[in-house]
Coordinates of C-alpha atoms in Angstrom, one line a residue:
Chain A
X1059 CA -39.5 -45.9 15.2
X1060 CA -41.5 -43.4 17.6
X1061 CA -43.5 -44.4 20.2
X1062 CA -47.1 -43.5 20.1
X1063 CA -47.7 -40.1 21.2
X1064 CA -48.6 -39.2 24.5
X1065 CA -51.0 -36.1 25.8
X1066 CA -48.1 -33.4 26.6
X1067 CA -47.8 -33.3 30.0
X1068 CA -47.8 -30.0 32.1
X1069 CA -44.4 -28.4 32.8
X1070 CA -44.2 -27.0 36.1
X1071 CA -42.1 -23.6 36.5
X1072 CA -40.9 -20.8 39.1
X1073 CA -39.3 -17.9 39.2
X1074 CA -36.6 -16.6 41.5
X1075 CA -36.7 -13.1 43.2
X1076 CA -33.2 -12.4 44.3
X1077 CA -33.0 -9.4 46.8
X1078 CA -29.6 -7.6 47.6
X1079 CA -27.6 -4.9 46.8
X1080 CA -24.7 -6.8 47.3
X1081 CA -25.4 -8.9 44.8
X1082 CA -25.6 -6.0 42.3
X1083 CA -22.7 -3.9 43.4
X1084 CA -20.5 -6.9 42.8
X1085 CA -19.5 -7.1 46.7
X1086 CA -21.4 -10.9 46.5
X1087 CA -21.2 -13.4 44.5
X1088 CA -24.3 -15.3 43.9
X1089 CA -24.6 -18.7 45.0
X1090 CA -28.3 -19.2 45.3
X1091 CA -29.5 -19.3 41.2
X1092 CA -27.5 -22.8 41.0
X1093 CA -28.8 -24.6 43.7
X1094 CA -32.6 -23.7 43.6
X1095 CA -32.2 -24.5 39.8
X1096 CA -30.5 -27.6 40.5
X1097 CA -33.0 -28.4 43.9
X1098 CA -35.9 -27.5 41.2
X1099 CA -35.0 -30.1 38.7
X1100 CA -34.8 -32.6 40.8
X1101 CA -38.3 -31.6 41.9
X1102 CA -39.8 -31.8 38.2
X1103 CA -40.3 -28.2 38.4
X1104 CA -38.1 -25.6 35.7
X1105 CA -36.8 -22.7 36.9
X1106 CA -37.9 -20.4 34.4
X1107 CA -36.5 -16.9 35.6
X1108 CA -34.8 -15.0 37.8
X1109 CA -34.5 -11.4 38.9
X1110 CA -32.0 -9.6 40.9
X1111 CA -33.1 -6.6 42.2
X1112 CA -32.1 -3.9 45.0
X1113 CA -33.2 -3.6 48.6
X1114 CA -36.3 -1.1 46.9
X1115 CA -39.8 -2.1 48.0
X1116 CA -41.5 -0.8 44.9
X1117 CA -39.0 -3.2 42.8
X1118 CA -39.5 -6.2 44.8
X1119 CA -43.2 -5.9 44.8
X1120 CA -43.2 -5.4 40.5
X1121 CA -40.3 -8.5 40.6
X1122 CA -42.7 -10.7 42.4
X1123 CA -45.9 -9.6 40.8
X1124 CA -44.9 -10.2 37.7
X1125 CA -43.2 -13.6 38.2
X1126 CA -45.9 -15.2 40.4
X1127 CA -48.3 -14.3 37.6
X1128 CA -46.3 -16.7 35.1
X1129 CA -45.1 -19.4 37.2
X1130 CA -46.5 -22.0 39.1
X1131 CA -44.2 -21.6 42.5
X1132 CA -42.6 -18.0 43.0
X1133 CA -38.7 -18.2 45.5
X1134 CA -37.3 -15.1 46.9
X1135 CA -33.8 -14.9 48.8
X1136 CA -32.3 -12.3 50.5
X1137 CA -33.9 -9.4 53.0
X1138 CA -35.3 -11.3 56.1
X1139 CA -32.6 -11.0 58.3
X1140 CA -32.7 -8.4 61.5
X1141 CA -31.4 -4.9 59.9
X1142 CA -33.6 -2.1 58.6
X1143 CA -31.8 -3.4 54.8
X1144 CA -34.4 -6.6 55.0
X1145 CA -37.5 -5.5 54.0
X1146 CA -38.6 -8.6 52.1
X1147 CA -41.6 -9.6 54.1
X1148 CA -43.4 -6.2 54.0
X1149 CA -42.5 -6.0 50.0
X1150 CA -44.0 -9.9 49.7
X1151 CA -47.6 -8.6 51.8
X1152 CA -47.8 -5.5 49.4
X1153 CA -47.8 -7.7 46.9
X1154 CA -50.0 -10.1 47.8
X1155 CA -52.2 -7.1 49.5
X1156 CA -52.2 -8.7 53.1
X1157 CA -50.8 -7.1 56.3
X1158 CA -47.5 -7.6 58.1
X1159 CA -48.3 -9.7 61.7
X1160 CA -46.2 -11.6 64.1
X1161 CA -46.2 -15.4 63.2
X1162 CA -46.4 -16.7 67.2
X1163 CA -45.0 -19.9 66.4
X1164 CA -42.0 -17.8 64.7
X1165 CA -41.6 -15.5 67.6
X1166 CA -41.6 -19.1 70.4
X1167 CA -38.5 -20.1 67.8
X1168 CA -36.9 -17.0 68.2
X1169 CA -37.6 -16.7 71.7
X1170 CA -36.0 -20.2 72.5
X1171 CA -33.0 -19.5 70.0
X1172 CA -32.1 -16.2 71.5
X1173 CA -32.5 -17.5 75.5
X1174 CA -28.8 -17.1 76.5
X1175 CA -28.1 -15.3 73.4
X1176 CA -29.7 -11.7 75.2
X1177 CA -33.3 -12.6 74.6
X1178 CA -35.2 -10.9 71.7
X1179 CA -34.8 -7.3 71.1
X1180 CA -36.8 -5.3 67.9
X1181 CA -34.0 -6.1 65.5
X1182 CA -35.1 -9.9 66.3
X1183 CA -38.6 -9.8 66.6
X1184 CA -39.0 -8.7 62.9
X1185 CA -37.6 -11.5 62.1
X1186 CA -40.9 -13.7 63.6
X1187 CA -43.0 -11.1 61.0
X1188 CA -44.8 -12.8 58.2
X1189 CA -47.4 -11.9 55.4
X1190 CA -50.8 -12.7 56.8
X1191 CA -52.3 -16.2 56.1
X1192 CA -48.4 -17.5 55.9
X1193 CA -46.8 -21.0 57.4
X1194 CA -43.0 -21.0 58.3
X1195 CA -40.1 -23.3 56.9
X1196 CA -38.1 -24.7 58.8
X1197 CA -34.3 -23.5 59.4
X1198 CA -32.4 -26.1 61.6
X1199 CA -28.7 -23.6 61.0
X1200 CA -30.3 -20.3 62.6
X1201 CA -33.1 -19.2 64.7
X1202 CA -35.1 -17.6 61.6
X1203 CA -37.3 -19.9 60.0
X1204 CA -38.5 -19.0 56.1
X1205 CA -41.8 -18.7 54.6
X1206 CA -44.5 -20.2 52.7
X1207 CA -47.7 -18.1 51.5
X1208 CA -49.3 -20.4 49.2
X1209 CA -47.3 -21.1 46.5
X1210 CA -44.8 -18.0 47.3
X1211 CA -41.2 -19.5 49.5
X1212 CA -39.7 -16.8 51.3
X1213 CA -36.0 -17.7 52.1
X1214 CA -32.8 -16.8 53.7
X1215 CA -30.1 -14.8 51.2
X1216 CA -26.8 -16.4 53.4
X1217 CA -26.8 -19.8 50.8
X1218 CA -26.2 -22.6 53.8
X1219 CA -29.4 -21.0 55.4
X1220 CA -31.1 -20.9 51.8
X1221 CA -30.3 -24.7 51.2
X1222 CA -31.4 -25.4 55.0
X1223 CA -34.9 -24.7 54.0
X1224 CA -34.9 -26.2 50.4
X1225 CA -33.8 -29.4 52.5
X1226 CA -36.8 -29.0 54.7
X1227 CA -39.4 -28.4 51.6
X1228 CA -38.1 -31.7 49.7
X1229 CA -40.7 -33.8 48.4
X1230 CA -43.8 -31.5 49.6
X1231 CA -43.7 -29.1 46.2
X1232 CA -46.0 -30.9 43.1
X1233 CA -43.8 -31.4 39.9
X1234 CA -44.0 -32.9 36.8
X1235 CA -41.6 -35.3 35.1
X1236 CA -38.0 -34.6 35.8
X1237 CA -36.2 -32.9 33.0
X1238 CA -33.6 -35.5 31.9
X1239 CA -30.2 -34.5 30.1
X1240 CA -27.2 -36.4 28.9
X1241 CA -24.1 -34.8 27.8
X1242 CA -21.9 -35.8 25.0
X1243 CA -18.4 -33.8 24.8
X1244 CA -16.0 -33.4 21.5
X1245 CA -12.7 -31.4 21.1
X1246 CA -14.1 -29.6 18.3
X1247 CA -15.1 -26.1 17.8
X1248 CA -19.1 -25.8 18.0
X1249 CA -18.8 -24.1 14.8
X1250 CA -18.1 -26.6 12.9
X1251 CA -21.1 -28.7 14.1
X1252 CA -23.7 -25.9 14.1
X1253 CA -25.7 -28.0 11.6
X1254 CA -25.3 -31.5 12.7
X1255 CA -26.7 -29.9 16.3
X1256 CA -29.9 -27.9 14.9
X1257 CA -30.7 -30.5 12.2
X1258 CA -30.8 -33.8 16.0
X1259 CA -32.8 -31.4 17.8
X1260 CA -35.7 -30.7 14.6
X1261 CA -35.5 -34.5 14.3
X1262 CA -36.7 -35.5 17.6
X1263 CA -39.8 -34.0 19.2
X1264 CA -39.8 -31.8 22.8
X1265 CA -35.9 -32.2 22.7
X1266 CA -33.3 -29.4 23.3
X1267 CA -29.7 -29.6 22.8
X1268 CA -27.5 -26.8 24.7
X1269 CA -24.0 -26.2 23.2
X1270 CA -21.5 -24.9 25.7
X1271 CA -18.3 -24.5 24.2
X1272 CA -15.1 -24.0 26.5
X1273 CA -11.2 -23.5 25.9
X1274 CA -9.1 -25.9 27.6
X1275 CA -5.5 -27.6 27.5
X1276 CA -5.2 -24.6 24.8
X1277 CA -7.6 -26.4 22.4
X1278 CA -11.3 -25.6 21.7
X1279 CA -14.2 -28.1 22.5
X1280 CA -17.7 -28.1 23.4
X1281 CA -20.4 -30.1 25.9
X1282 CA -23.6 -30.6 23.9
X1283 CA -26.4 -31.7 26.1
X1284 CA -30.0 -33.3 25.1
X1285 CA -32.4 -32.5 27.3
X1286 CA -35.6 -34.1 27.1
X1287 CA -38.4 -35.2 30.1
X1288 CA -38.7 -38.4 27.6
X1289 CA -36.1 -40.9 28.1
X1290 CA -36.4 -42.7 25.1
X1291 CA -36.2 -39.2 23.3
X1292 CA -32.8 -38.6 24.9
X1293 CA -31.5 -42.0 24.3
X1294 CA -32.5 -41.4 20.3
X1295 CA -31.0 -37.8 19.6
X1296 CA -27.7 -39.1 21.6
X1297 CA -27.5 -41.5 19.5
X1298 CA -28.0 -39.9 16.0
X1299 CA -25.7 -36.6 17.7
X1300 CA -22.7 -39.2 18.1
X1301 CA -23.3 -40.9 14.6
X1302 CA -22.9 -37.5 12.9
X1303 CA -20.1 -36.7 14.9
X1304 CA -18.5 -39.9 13.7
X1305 CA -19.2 -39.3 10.4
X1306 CA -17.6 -36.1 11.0
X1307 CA -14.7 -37.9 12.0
X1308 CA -14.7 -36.8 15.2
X1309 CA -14.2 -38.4 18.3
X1310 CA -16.4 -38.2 20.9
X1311 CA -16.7 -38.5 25.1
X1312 CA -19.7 -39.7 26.7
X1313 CA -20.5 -38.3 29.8
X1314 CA -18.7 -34.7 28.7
X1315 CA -15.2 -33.6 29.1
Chain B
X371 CA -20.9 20.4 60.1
X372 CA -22.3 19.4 56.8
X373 CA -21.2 20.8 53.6
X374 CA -23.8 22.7 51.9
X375 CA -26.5 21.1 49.6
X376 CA -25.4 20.1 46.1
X377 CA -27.5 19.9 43.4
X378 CA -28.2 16.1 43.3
X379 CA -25.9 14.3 40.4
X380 CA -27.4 12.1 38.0
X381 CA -27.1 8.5 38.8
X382 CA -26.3 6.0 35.6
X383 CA -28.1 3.3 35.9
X384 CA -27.5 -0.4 33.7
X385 CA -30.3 -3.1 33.2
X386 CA -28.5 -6.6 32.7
X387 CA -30.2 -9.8 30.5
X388 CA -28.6 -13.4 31.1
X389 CA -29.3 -15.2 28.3
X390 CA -29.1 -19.3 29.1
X391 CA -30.9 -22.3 29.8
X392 CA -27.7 -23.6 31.6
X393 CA -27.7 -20.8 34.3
X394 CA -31.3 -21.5 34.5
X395 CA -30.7 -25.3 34.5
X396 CA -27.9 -25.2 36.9
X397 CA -25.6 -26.5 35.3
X398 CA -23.6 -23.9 34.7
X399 CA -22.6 -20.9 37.4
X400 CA -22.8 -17.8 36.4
X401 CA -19.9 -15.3 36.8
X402 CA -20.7 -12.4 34.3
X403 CA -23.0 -10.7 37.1
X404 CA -20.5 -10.0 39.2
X405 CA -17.8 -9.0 36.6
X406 CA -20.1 -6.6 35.0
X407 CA -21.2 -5.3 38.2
X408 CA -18.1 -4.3 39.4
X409 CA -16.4 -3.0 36.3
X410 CA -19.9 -0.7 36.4
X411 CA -19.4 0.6 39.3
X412 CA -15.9 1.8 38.7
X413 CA -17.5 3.5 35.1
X414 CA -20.0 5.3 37.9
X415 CA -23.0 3.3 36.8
X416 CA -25.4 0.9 39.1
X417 CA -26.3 -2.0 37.8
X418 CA -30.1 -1.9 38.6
X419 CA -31.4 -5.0 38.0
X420 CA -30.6 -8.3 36.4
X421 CA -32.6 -10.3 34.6
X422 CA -31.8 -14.1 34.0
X423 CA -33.9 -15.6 30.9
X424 CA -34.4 -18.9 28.7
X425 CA -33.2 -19.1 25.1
X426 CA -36.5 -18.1 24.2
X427 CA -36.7 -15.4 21.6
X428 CA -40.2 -13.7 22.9
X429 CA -38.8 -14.0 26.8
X430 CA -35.6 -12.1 25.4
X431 CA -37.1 -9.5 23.9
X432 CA -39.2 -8.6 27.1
X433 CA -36.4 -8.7 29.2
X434 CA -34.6 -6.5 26.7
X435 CA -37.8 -3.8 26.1
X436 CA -38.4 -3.7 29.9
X437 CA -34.5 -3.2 31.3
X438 CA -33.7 -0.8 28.4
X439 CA -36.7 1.5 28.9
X440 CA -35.8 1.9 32.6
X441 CA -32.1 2.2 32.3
X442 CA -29.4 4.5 30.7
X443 CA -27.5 1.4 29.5
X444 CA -28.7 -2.5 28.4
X445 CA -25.9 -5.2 28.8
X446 CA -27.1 -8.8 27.1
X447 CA -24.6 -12.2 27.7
X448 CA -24.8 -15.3 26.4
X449 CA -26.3 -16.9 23.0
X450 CA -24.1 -14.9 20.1
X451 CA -22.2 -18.2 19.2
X452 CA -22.8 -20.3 16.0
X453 CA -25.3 -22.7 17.2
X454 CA -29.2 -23.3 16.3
X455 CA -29.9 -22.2 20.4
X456 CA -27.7 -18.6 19.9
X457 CA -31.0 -16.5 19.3
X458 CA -29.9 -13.3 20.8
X459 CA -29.0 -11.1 17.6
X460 CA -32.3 -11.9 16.4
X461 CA -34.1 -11.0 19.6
X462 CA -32.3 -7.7 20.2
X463 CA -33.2 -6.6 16.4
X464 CA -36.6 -7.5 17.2
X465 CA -36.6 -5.3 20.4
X466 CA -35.3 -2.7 18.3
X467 CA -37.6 -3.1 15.4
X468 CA -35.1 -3.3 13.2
X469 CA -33.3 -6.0 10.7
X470 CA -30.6 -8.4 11.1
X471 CA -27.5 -7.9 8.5
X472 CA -24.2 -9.3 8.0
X473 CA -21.6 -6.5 9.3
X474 CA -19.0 -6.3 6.9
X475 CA -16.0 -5.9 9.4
X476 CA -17.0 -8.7 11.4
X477 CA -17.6 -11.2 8.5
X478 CA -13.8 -9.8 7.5
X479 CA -12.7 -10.6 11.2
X480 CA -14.4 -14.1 11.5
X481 CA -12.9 -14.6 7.8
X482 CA -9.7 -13.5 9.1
X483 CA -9.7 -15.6 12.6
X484 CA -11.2 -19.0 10.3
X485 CA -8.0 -18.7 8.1
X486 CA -6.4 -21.9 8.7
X487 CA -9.1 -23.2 10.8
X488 CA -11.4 -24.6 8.0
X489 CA -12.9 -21.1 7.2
X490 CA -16.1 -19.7 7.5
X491 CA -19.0 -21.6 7.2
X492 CA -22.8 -21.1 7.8
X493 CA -22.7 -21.5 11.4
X494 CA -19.3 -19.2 11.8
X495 CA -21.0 -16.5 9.5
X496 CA -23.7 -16.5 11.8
X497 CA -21.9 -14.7 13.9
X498 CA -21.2 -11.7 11.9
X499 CA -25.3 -10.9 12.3
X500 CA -25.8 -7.9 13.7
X501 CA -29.2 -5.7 14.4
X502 CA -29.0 -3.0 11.7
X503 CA -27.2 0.5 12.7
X504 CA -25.0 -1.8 15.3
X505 CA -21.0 -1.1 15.6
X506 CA -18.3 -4.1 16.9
X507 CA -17.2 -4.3 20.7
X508 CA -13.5 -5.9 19.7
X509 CA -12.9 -9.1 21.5
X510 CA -9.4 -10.4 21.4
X511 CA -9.7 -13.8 23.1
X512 CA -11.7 -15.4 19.9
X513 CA -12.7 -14.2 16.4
X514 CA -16.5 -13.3 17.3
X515 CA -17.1 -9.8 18.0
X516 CA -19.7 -8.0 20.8
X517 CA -22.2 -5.6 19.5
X518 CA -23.2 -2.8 20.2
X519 CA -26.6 -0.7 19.0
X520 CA -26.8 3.2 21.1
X521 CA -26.3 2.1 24.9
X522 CA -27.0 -1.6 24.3
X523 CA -24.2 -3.8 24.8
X524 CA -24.3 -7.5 23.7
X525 CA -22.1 -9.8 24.5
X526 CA -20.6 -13.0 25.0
X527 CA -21.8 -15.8 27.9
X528 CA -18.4 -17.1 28.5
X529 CA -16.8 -15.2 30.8
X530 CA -13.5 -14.3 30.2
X531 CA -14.3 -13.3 26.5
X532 CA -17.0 -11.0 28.3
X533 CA -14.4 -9.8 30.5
X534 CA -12.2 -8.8 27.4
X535 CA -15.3 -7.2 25.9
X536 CA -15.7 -4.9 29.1
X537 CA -12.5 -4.2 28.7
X538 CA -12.2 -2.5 25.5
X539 CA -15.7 -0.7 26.6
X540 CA -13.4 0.9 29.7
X541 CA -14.0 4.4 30.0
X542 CA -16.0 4.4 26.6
X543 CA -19.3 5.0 28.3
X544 CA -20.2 8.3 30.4
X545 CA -21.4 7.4 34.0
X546 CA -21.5 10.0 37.2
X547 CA -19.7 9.9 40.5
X548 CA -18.3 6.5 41.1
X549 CA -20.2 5.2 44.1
X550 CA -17.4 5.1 47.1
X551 CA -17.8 2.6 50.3
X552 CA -16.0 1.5 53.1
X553 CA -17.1 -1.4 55.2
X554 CA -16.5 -2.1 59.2
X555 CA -16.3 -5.3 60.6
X556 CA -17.4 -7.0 63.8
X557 CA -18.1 -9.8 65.8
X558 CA -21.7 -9.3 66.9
X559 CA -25.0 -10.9 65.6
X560 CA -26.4 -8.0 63.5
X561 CA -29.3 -8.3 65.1
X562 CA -27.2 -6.4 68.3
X563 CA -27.2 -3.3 66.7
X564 CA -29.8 -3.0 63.9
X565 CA -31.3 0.2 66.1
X566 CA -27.6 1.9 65.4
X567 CA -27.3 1.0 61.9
X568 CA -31.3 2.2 61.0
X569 CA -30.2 5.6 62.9
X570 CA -26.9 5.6 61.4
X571 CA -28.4 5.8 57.9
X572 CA -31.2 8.0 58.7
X573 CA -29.0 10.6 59.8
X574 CA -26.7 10.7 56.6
X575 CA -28.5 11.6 53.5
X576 CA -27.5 10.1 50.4
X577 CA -25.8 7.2 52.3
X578 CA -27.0 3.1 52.5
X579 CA -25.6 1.0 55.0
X580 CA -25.5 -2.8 53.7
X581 CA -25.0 -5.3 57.0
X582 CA -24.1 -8.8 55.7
X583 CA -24.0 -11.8 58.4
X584 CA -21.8 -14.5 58.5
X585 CA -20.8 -17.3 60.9
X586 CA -17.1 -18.1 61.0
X587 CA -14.5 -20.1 63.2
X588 CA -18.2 -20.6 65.1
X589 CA -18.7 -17.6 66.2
X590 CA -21.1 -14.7 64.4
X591 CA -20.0 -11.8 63.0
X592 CA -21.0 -9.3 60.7
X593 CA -19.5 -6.5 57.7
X594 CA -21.1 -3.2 57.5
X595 CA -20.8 -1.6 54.5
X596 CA -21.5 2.2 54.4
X597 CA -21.8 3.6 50.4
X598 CA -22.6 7.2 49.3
X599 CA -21.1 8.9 45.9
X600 CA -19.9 11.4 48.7
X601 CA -16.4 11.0 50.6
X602 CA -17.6 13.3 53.4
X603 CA -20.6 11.2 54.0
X604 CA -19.4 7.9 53.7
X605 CA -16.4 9.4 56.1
X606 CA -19.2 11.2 58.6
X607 CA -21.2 7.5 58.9
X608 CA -18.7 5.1 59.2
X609 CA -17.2 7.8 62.6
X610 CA -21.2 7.3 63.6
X611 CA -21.5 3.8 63.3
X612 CA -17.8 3.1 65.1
X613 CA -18.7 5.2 68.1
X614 CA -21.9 3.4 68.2
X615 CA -20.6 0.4 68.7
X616 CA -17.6 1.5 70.7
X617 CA -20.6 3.0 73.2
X618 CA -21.9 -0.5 72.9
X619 CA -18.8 -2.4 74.4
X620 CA -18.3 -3.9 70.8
X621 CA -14.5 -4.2 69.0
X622 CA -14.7 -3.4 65.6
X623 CA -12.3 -4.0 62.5
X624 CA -12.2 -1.0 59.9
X625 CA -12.0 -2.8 56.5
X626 CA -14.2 -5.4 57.4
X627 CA -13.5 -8.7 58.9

């Protein structure tokens, strides 16, 4: 009942450099990690891993190193503001082994931004320095804009800022096939289904199925979602999922609960 | 003014894995980074850097082997349930170059917890594996226990049975001097005063000062936060910084705004 096989098409990924100590003292809460991931998909492009490290040049450089080396499109938030803390743009040129320079086009923004607002001082000038050989991205909420260094995307930490900037790189990013995922939810303990779960996903080709229990309403259940970039192959292990669970003699909710 | 020179104190420092295709997917937000972070600071241990990572067993185990070799203490979350995708057990043992087994207190637990709900079965047991030599981190919010193997801590993804695992870790682990802060508030663009906060810092050894931005009831404002594990010093920086902006004409809100 499968479809003729088709050449295995390349999976785009990036990784995510997150850069703040007030992420990892616990003062911040993250907001970032879900909506790249979520921008990404949307894209056709996986997130594949993130890092969190501290305001430490050495770590940022290693963090971005290693995760531009295994991805396709390397992010980084956090640490391009105005403060002595933001040190993002000289850890991203020692990385890529290019100097620091004013980006004129950067400093005009900045220029124009702060007219009225006391003009540029030091603190705000650093924030028109760039890697050399970098463009800018776009930032419609604040003066600073972001920046792109090949396939490297430099971006504000403050998440309306961040999102800003993934609105103004929509659509210009190549991606592959959009990961698809439909999610079937059952008041039943994932424990008792372990089997039925492993033995949908062997059965059907380049398919994943997450299991994400939860408590709720003092009763256990769980959210199983397929994931597959093949549509057909989604609609197939949903469908044999839901038979065994029936079988089971359990009821089930399309859609999740 | 300064008190003499102490020897400098150890700092305890804690790597952090996030297992999960659904933080990496979106789908799910994560919350156990900022839970863990903050109960380690109050055990006097930095959380250092936080990896997030696919259910992928060899991604794991790097993750694992880098943030344990560079840290006093490895937390893991996510993927110890009873489903095909919980692979964490086995990727920890394989860090660790040892074998999974069944731990005999946890397959009495589980047996004890499944009484009544349909007993153990393959999937349930499968959450008694443990990497050989490891002890139980009790968790009283379900049956499953959290591991632990010498000063690597695995636990579970969902967050409130992780938050009952860190509890019964409280004051089990050895960490140095809690690092203190206190954070000043005001309404000013940081990028006003980044020259005071860069002196600020440069004249207090030992002491960071974060400055995190916001925009509010439309106006800009910023929170300083000054940290050292030394009273005096935190004390010494935060009079600095307030009689730095005081000299600049700016209001400022001890506490933060």
């Amino acid at each position: 009942m499968s479809s003729p096989k088709t050449v295995q098409e390349k999976i785009w990924t990036a990784g995510l450099v997150i850069i703040g100590d007030e992420i990892l003292s616990g003062r911040t809460h993250d907001k970032n990690i879900g909506q790249i991931a979520t921008w990404l998909q949307v894209q056709g492009i996986r997130l594949a891993e993130v890092r969190v490290v501290a305001d430490d040049e050495d770590k940022i450089v290693a963090a971005v190193n290693a995760l531009r080396a295994e991805n396709d499109y390397l992010f980084t938030t956090g640490g391009i503001g105005p403060t002595h803390d933001d040190i993002t743009v000289d850890a991203v040129a020692k990385a890529l082994g290019v100097d620091v320079v004013i980006h004129p086009e950067a400093r005009s923004i900045l220029e124009g931004y702060y007219e009225g607002r006391g003009g540029l001082n030091e603190g705000r000038l650093r924030m028109a320095r760039v890697p050399d050989g970098a463009e800018l991205i776009r930032n419609k909420k604040s003066g600073a804009p972001g920046i792109r260094h090949g396939n490297i995307f430099v971006m504000a930490g403050v998440p309306h800022i961040a999102a800003g900037m993934l609105d103004a790189l929509t659509g210009e990013l190549e991606g592959g096939a959009p990961l698809l995922s439909e999610t079937v939810g059952c008041w039943t303990a994932e424990s008792e289904i372990a089997d039925l779960l492993r033995e949908v996903e062997e059965a059907h080709e380049g398919c994943q199925i997450g299991s994400y229990p939860f408590f709720r309403e003092g009763r256990v259940g769980a959210n199983f979602v397929v994931r597959s970039t093949d549509a057909e192959t989604v609609k197939s292990a949903v469908d044999s999922l839901t038979d065994g669970l029936a079988t089971n003699g359990l009821d089930f909710t399309p859609g999740g609960i």
